[in-house]
Coordinates of C-alpha atoms in Angstrom, one line a residue:
X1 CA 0.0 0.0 0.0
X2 CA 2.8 2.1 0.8
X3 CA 4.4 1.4 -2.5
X4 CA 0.7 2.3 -4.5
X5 CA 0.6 5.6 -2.9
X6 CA 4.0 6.7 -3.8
X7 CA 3.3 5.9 -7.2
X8 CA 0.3 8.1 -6.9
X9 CA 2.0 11.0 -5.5
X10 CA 4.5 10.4 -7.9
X11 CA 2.1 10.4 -11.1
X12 CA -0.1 13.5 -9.5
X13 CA 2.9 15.9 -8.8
X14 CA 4.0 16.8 -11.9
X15 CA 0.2 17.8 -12.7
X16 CA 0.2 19.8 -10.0
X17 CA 3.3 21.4 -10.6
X18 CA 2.9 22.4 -14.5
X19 CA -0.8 24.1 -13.3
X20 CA 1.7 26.3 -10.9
X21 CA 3.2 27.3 -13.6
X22 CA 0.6 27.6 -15.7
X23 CA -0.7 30.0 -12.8
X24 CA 2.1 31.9 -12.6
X25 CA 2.8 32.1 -16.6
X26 CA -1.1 33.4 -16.6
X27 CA -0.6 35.9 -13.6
X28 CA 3.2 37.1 -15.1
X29 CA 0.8 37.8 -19.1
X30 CA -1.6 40.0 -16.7
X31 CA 1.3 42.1 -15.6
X32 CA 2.9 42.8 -18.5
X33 CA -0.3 43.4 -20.2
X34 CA -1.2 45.7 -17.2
X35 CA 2.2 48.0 -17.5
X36 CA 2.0 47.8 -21.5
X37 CA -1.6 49.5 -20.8
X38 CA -0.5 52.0 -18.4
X39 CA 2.8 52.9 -20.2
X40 CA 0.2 53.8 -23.2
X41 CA -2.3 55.8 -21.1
X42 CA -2.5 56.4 -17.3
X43 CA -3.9 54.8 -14.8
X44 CA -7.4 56.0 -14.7
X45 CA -7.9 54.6 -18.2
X46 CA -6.8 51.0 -17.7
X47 CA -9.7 48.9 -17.2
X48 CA -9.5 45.5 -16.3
X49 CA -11.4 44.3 -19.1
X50 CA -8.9 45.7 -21.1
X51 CA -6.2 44.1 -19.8
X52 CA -8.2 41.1 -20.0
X53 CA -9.0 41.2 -23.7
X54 CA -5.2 42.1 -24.3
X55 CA -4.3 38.8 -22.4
X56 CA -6.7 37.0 -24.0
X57 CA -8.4 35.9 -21.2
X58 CA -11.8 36.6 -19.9
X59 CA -12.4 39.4 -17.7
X60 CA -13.6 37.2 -14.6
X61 CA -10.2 35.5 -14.9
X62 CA -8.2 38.6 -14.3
X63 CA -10.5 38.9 -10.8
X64 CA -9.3 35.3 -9.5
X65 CA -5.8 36.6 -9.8
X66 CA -6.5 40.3 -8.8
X67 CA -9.4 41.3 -7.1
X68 CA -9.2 44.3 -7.9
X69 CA -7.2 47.1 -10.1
X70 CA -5.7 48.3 -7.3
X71 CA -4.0 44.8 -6.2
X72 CA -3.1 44.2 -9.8
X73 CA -1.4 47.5 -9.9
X74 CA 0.5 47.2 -6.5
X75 CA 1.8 43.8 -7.7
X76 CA 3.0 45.3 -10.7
X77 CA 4.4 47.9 -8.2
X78 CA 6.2 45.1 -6.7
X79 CA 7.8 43.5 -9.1
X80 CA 9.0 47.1 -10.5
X81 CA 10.2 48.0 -7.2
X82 CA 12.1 44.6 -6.2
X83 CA 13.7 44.6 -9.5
X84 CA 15.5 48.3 -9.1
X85 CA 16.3 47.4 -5.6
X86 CA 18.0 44.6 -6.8
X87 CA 19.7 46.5 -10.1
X88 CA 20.5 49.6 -7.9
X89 CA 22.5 47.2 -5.0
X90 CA 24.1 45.3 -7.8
X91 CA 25.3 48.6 -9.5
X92 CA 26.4 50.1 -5.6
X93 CA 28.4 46.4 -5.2
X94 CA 30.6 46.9 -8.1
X95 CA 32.2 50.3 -7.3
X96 CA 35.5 50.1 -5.0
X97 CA 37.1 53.1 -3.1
X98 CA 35.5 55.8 -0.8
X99 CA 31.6 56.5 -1.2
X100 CA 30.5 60.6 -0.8
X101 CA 26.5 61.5 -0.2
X102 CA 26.8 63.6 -4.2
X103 CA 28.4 60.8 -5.5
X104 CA 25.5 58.4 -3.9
X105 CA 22.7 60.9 -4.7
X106 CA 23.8 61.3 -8.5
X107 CA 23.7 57.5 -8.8
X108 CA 20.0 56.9 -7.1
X109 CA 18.8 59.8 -8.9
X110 CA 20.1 58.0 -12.3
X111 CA 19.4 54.6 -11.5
X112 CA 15.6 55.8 -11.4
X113 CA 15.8 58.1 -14.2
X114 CA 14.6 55.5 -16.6
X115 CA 11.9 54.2 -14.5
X116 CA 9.4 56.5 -15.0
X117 CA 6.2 53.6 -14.4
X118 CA 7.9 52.7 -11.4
X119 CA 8.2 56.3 -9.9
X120 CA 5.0 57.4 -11.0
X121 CA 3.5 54.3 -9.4
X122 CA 5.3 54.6 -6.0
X123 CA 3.9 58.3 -6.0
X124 CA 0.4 56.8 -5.9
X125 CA 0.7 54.2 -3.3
X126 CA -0.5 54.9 -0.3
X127 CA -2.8 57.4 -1.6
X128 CA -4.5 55.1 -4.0
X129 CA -3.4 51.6 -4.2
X130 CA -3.2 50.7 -0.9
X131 CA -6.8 51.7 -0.4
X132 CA -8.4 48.9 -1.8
X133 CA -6.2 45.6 -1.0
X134 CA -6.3 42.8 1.0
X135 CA -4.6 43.2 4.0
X136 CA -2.5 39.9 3.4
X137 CA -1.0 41.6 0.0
X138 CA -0.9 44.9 1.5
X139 CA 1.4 42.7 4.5
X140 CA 3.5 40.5 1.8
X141 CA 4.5 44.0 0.3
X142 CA 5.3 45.8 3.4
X143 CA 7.3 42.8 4.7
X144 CA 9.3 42.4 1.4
X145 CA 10.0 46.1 1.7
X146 CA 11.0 46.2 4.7
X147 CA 13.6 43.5 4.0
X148 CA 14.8 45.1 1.4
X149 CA 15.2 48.7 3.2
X150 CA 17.0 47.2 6.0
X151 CA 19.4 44.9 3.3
X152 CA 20.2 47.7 0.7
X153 CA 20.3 50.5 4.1
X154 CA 23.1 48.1 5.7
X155 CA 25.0 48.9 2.6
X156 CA 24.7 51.9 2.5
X157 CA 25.8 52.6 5.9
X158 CA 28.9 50.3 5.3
X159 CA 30.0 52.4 3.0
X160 CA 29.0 55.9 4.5
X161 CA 30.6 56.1 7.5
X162 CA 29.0 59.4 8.7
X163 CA 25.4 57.0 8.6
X164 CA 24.8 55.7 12.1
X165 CA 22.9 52.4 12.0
X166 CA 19.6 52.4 11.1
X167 CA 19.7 55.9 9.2
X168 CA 20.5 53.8 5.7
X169 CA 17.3 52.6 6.2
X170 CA 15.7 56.1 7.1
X171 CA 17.5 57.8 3.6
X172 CA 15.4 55.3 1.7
X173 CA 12.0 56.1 3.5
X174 CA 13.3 60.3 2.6
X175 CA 14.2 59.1 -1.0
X176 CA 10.5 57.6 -1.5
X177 CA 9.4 60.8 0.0
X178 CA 11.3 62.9 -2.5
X179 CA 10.8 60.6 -5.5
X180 CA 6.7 60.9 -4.5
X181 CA 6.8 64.6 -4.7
X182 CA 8.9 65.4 -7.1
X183 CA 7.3 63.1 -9.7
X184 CA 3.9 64.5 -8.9
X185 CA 5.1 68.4 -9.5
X186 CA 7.1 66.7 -12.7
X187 CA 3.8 65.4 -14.2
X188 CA 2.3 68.2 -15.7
X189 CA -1.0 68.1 -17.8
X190 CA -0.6 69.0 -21.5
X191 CA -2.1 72.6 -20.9
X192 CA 0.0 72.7 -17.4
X193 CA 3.1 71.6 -20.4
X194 CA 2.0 74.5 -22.9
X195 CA 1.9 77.2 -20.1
X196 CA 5.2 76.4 -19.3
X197 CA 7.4 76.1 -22.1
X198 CA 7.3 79.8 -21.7
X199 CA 10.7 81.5 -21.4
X200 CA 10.1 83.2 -18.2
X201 CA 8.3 80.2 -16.4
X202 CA 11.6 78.4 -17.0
X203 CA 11.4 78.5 -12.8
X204 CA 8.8 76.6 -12.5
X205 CA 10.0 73.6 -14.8
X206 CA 11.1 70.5 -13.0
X207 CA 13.8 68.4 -14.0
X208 CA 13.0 64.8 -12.2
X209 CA 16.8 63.4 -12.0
X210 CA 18.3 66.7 -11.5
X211 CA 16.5 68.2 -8.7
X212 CA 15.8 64.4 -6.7
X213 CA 20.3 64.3 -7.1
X214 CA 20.0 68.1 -5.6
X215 CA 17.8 66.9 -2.9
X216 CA 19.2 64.0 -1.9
X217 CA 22.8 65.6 -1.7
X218 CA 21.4 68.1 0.3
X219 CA 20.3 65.4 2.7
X220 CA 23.2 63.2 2.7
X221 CA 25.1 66.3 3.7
X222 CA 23.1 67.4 6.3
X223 CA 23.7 64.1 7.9
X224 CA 27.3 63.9 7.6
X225 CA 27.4 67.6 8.8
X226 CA 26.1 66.7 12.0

């Protein structure tokens, strides 16, 4: 009998495992179908039906996997957000010699400079996809991100010597601070665009990269001024 039931387990296993992946093949198509959709228009005009039809699935589908658009669109936060975490640590892990807060900011600032979903995104998350998630995703994300602060703010404190421990961790909750506001003043409606190509409203312009490197340095410098 013993024998019989390992064959069993045996013959039932790899069914179970290809439907995994079949799962998570399905879920990964809703996710890149979701940020092809937003990267086209905005948020407000992605509709889960169309992301649905692009997927080629139908629309109750997307539900079993999302169950709303707000937890589809914080796990495509997450996977955006885990991704530059990793990229950005990898990048700070290759460079040898003596770190400096301009030096640090200027790299941050550029490592995000090409990530505009991912910015604009963060800049809505507590104010808009958080407000309608489960509060087992809404704990799964706050638990990988807190893992990741504490990981990539131990480097950072390795390697800045004037960051007392714990404060690596606090310059990333200031950097989603800035990257939040900044992205929001740098996203201008069309009209908001027009207005402002005027010579003498060249104050009001904001450059994303150039003022979150300006901030941050200020920041870093502050600390190490102490």
């Amino acid at each position: 009998m013993v024998s019989d039931s390992g064959e069993q387990v045996g013959r039932v296993a790899p069914k179970r495992a290809r439907k995994d992946e079949d799962k998570e093949a399905r879920r990964r198509v809703l996710l890149d179908e979701a940020l092809a959709l937003y990267q086209a228009t905005s948020y407000s005009e992605v509709k889960m039906a169309d992301v649905a039809e692009r997927a080629h699935l139908a629309k109750g589908t997307v539900f079993l996997y999302f169950p709303t658009k707000e937890a589809l669109f914080l796990a495509l936060l997450e996977d955006l957000l885990f991704a530059w975490f990793a990229r950005l640590e990898a990048r700070l892990g290759t460079v040898e010699g003596a770190w400096t807060g301009p030096w640090l900011a200027r790299a941050v600032a550029e490592s995000l400079e090409p990530e505009l979903s991912l910015t604009r995104l963060l800049a809505m998350l507590q104010t808009v996809l958080e407000q309608n998630v489960s509060v087992e995703q809404a704990r799964r994300f706050k638990e990988r991100l807190l893992e990741a602060m504490a990981r990539t703010g131990a480097l950072l404190e390795s390697r800045l010597s004037f960051l007392q421990p714990g404060e690596g961790a606090r310059v990333l909750v200031h950097l989603h601070a800035l990257v939040t506001g900044l992205r929001q003043m740098a996203d201008v409606a069309p009209v908001a665009r027009e207005v402002l190509a005027l010579p003498h409203m060249a104050p009001l312009r904001i450059d994303f990269t150039a003022e979150l490197t300006t901030a941050l340095t200020t920041l870093l410098r502050g600390l190490e001024a102490r």
